[in-house]
Amino acid sequence: MVDSLPFLLEGAKITVLLSLGSIIGSLIFGLVIALCRMSSNSVLSRIARIYISFFRGTPLLIQLLIWYNGFTFAITPEGWQAALVGLILHFSAYIAESYRGAIQSIPNGQWEASYSLGMNYYQTFREVILPQAWRIAIPSIWNSLIDVAKSSSLASVITVPELTSIADQRSASSLIVLPILLEAALIYWGLSTLLEWSRERLERRLRIIK
């Protein structure tokens, strides 16, 4: 276990980078999908609805294999590229629904009061609605973000040398399976705990600001 720890930490660096990129991308793209889903434009709304249904209704592993192997006739992506795209597209569907539920929970009076003050739609959404919706959506969104970090382990299937891949290689080469896999599990647990701690701290900060 001691000999394997440096290798596992190197894999953990890739896991952290992949998770961070996927988290940022999912938060941004999830908001875009949520806005399309609530749009008065029936075409945009229908596309967003199909998108959410597809990516929530199919396994992430299948999606990763599609991005990595399914388009080799046109492009040959690196494993980390396919993993990043797959994680962002998959979890943005869940985050979009969290955004949508939070935004729709804001009373219509908030919109009307903002319009009466001379604010347009975009100003109202940016300065009044979104900050309130963000506070409401934090618990469900953060659960999705923790799932992003854990689900990054599936990138090992498409040749990304992240934590799970390195742990599997080290356990196979040393024939010491359980201790090394438990060691990797503890690192994932640490990452999830760090995300949970950041959520609690953010919620406390928002309560103080409020």
Coordinates of C-alpha atoms in Angstrom, one line a residue:
M1 CA 0.0 0.0 0.0
V2 CA 2.8 2.4 0.8
D3 CA 4.6 1.6 -2.5
S4 CA 1.3 2.1 -4.4
L5 CA 0.4 5.4 -2.8
P6 CA 2.5 7.7 -5.0
F7 CA 1.0 6.1 -8.1
L8 CA -2.5 6.4 -6.8
L9 CA -1.9 10.1 -5.9
E10 CA -0.7 10.7 -9.5
G11 CA -3.9 9.1 -10.7
A12 CA -5.9 11.2 -8.2
K13 CA -4.5 14.4 -9.8
I14 CA -6.0 13.4 -13.1
T15 CA -9.3 12.5 -11.4
V16 CA -9.4 15.9 -9.7
L17 CA -8.6 17.7 -13.0
L18 CA -11.2 15.7 -14.9
S19 CA -13.8 16.3 -12.1
L20 CA -13.2 20.0 -11.9
G21 CA -13.5 20.4 -15.7
S22 CA -16.7 18.4 -15.7
I23 CA -18.1 20.3 -12.7
I24 CA -17.5 23.7 -14.3
G25 CA -18.8 22.5 -17.7
S26 CA -21.9 20.9 -16.2
L27 CA -22.8 24.0 -14.1
I28 CA -22.6 26.2 -17.2
F29 CA -24.2 23.9 -19.7
G30 CA -26.9 22.8 -17.2
L31 CA -28.1 26.4 -16.9
V32 CA -28.2 26.8 -20.7
I33 CA -30.3 23.6 -21.0
A34 CA -32.6 24.7 -18.1
L35 CA -33.3 28.0 -19.8
C36 CA -34.0 26.3 -23.1
R37 CA -36.3 23.9 -21.3
M38 CA -38.3 26.8 -19.9
S39 CA -38.2 28.8 -23.1
S40 CA -41.4 30.0 -24.7
N41 CA -39.9 28.8 -28.0
S42 CA -41.5 25.3 -28.5
V43 CA -38.6 24.0 -30.6
L44 CA -35.9 24.9 -28.0
S45 CA -38.1 23.5 -25.2
R46 CA -38.7 20.2 -27.0
I47 CA -35.0 19.8 -27.8
A48 CA -34.0 20.4 -24.2
R49 CA -36.7 18.0 -23.0
I50 CA -35.4 15.2 -25.3
Y51 CA -31.8 16.0 -24.3
I52 CA -32.6 15.7 -20.6
S53 CA -34.6 12.5 -21.2
F54 CA -31.9 10.8 -23.2
F55 CA -28.9 11.6 -21.0
R56 CA -30.8 10.8 -17.8
G57 CA -32.3 7.6 -19.3
T58 CA -29.2 6.0 -20.6
P59 CA -26.1 4.7 -18.7
L60 CA -23.1 7.0 -18.4
L61 CA -20.8 4.1 -19.3
I62 CA -22.6 3.7 -22.7
Q63 CA -22.4 7.4 -23.3
L64 CA -18.7 7.4 -22.6
L65 CA -18.2 4.5 -25.0
I66 CA -20.2 6.3 -27.7
W67 CA -18.0 9.4 -27.4
Y68 CA -14.8 7.4 -27.4
N69 CA -15.5 4.6 -29.9
G70 CA -18.7 5.7 -31.7
F71 CA -17.2 8.4 -33.9
T72 CA -13.9 6.9 -34.9
F73 CA -15.0 7.1 -38.6
A74 CA -14.7 10.9 -38.3
I75 CA -12.6 11.7 -35.3
T76 CA -10.4 9.9 -32.8
P77 CA -10.6 11.6 -29.5
E78 CA -8.2 11.2 -26.6
G79 CA -9.7 9.3 -23.7
W80 CA -9.7 12.3 -21.4
Q81 CA -11.5 14.3 -24.1
A82 CA -14.2 11.7 -24.5
A83 CA -14.5 11.4 -20.7
L84 CA -14.8 15.2 -20.2
V85 CA -17.5 15.6 -22.9
G86 CA -19.4 12.6 -21.6
L87 CA -19.4 13.7 -18.0
I88 CA -20.4 17.3 -18.9
L89 CA -23.3 16.2 -21.2
H90 CA -24.5 13.5 -18.7
F91 CA -24.6 15.6 -15.5
S92 CA -25.7 18.8 -17.1
A93 CA -29.0 17.0 -17.7
Y94 CA -29.5 16.4 -14.0
I95 CA -28.2 19.9 -13.0
A96 CA -30.6 21.5 -15.6
E97 CA -33.6 19.9 -13.8
S98 CA -32.2 21.2 -10.5
Y99 CA -31.9 24.7 -11.9
R100 CA -35.4 24.5 -13.5
G101 CA -37.1 23.4 -10.3
A102 CA -35.3 26.2 -8.3
I103 CA -36.1 28.9 -10.9
Q104 CA -39.8 27.9 -11.1
S105 CA -40.1 28.0 -7.3
I106 CA -39.4 31.8 -7.3
P107 CA -42.8 33.6 -7.0
N108 CA -44.0 35.5 -10.0
G109 CA -44.2 38.6 -7.8
Q110 CA -40.4 38.8 -7.9
W111 CA -40.5 39.2 -11.7
E112 CA -43.3 41.8 -11.5
A113 CA -41.6 43.8 -8.8
S114 CA -38.4 43.9 -10.8
Y115 CA -40.2 45.0 -14.0
S116 CA -42.0 47.8 -12.0
L117 CA -38.5 49.1 -11.1
G118 CA -37.6 49.4 -14.7
M119 CA -35.5 46.2 -15.0
N120 CA -35.7 44.2 -18.2
Y121 CA -35.9 40.4 -18.4
Y122 CA -32.2 39.7 -18.4
Q123 CA -31.5 42.1 -15.6
T124 CA -34.2 40.6 -13.5
F125 CA -33.0 37.1 -14.2
R126 CA -29.4 37.8 -13.5
E127 CA -29.7 40.1 -10.4
V128 CA -32.9 38.9 -8.8
I129 CA -34.0 35.4 -9.9
L130 CA -30.8 33.5 -10.4
P131 CA -29.2 34.4 -7.0
Q132 CA -32.3 33.2 -5.2
A133 CA -32.6 30.1 -7.4
W134 CA -29.0 29.2 -6.7
R135 CA -29.5 29.2 -3.0
I136 CA -32.5 26.8 -3.4
A137 CA -30.7 24.5 -5.9
I138 CA -27.4 24.1 -4.0
P139 CA -28.3 20.8 -2.1
S140 CA -29.4 19.0 -5.3
I141 CA -26.8 20.5 -7.5
W142 CA -24.0 19.6 -5.1
N143 CA -25.2 16.0 -4.9
S144 CA -24.8 15.9 -8.7
L145 CA -21.3 17.4 -8.4
I146 CA -20.3 14.7 -5.9
D147 CA -21.6 12.1 -8.3
V148 CA -19.4 13.7 -11.0
A149 CA -16.3 13.1 -8.9
K150 CA -17.2 9.5 -8.2
S151 CA -18.4 8.8 -11.8
S152 CA -15.1 10.0 -13.2
S153 CA -13.9 6.5 -12.2
L154 CA -15.7 5.2 -15.3
A155 CA -13.1 7.0 -17.4
S156 CA -10.8 4.1 -16.6
V157 CA -12.8 2.1 -19.2
I158 CA -11.7 4.4 -22.0
T159 CA -8.0 4.4 -21.1
V160 CA -7.8 7.5 -18.9
P161 CA -5.1 6.9 -16.4
E162 CA -7.1 8.2 -13.4
L163 CA -7.3 6.8 -9.9
T164 CA -9.4 3.7 -10.5
S165 CA -7.3 2.7 -13.6
I166 CA -4.1 3.1 -11.6
A167 CA -5.5 1.2 -8.6
D168 CA -6.6 -1.7 -10.9
Q169 CA -3.2 -1.8 -12.6
R170 CA -1.3 -1.8 -9.3
S171 CA -3.5 -4.4 -7.7
A172 CA -3.2 -6.7 -10.7
S173 CA 0.6 -6.3 -10.9
S174 CA 1.2 -6.8 -7.2
L175 CA -1.5 -9.4 -6.6
I176 CA -2.6 -7.4 -3.6
V177 CA -6.1 -6.5 -4.5
L178 CA -8.2 -5.5 -1.5
P179 CA -5.8 -3.2 0.3
I180 CA -5.0 -1.1 -2.8
L181 CA -8.6 -0.8 -3.9
L182 CA -9.6 0.2 -0.4
E183 CA -6.8 2.8 -0.5
A184 CA -8.3 4.2 -3.7
A185 CA -11.7 4.2 -2.2
L186 CA -10.4 6.2 0.7
I187 CA -9.1 8.8 -1.7
Y188 CA -12.5 9.1 -3.4
W189 CA -14.1 9.4 0.0
G190 CA -11.7 12.2 0.8
L191 CA -12.6 14.0 -2.4
S192 CA -16.4 13.6 -1.7
T193 CA -15.9 14.8 1.8
L194 CA -14.1 17.9 0.6
L195 CA -16.9 18.7 -1.8
E196 CA -19.5 18.2 1.0
W197 CA -17.5 20.5 3.2
S198 CA -17.4 23.2 0.5
R199 CA -21.2 22.9 0.1
E200 CA -21.7 23.5 3.8
R201 CA -19.3 26.4 3.8
L202 CA -21.0 27.9 0.8
E203 CA -24.5 27.6 2.3
R204 CA -23.3 29.3 5.5
R205 CA -21.8 32.1 3.5
L206 CA -25.0 32.6 1.5
R207 CA -27.0 32.6 4.7
I208 CA -24.8 35.4 6.1
I209 CA -25.1 37.4 2.9
K210 CA -28.8 37.0 2.9

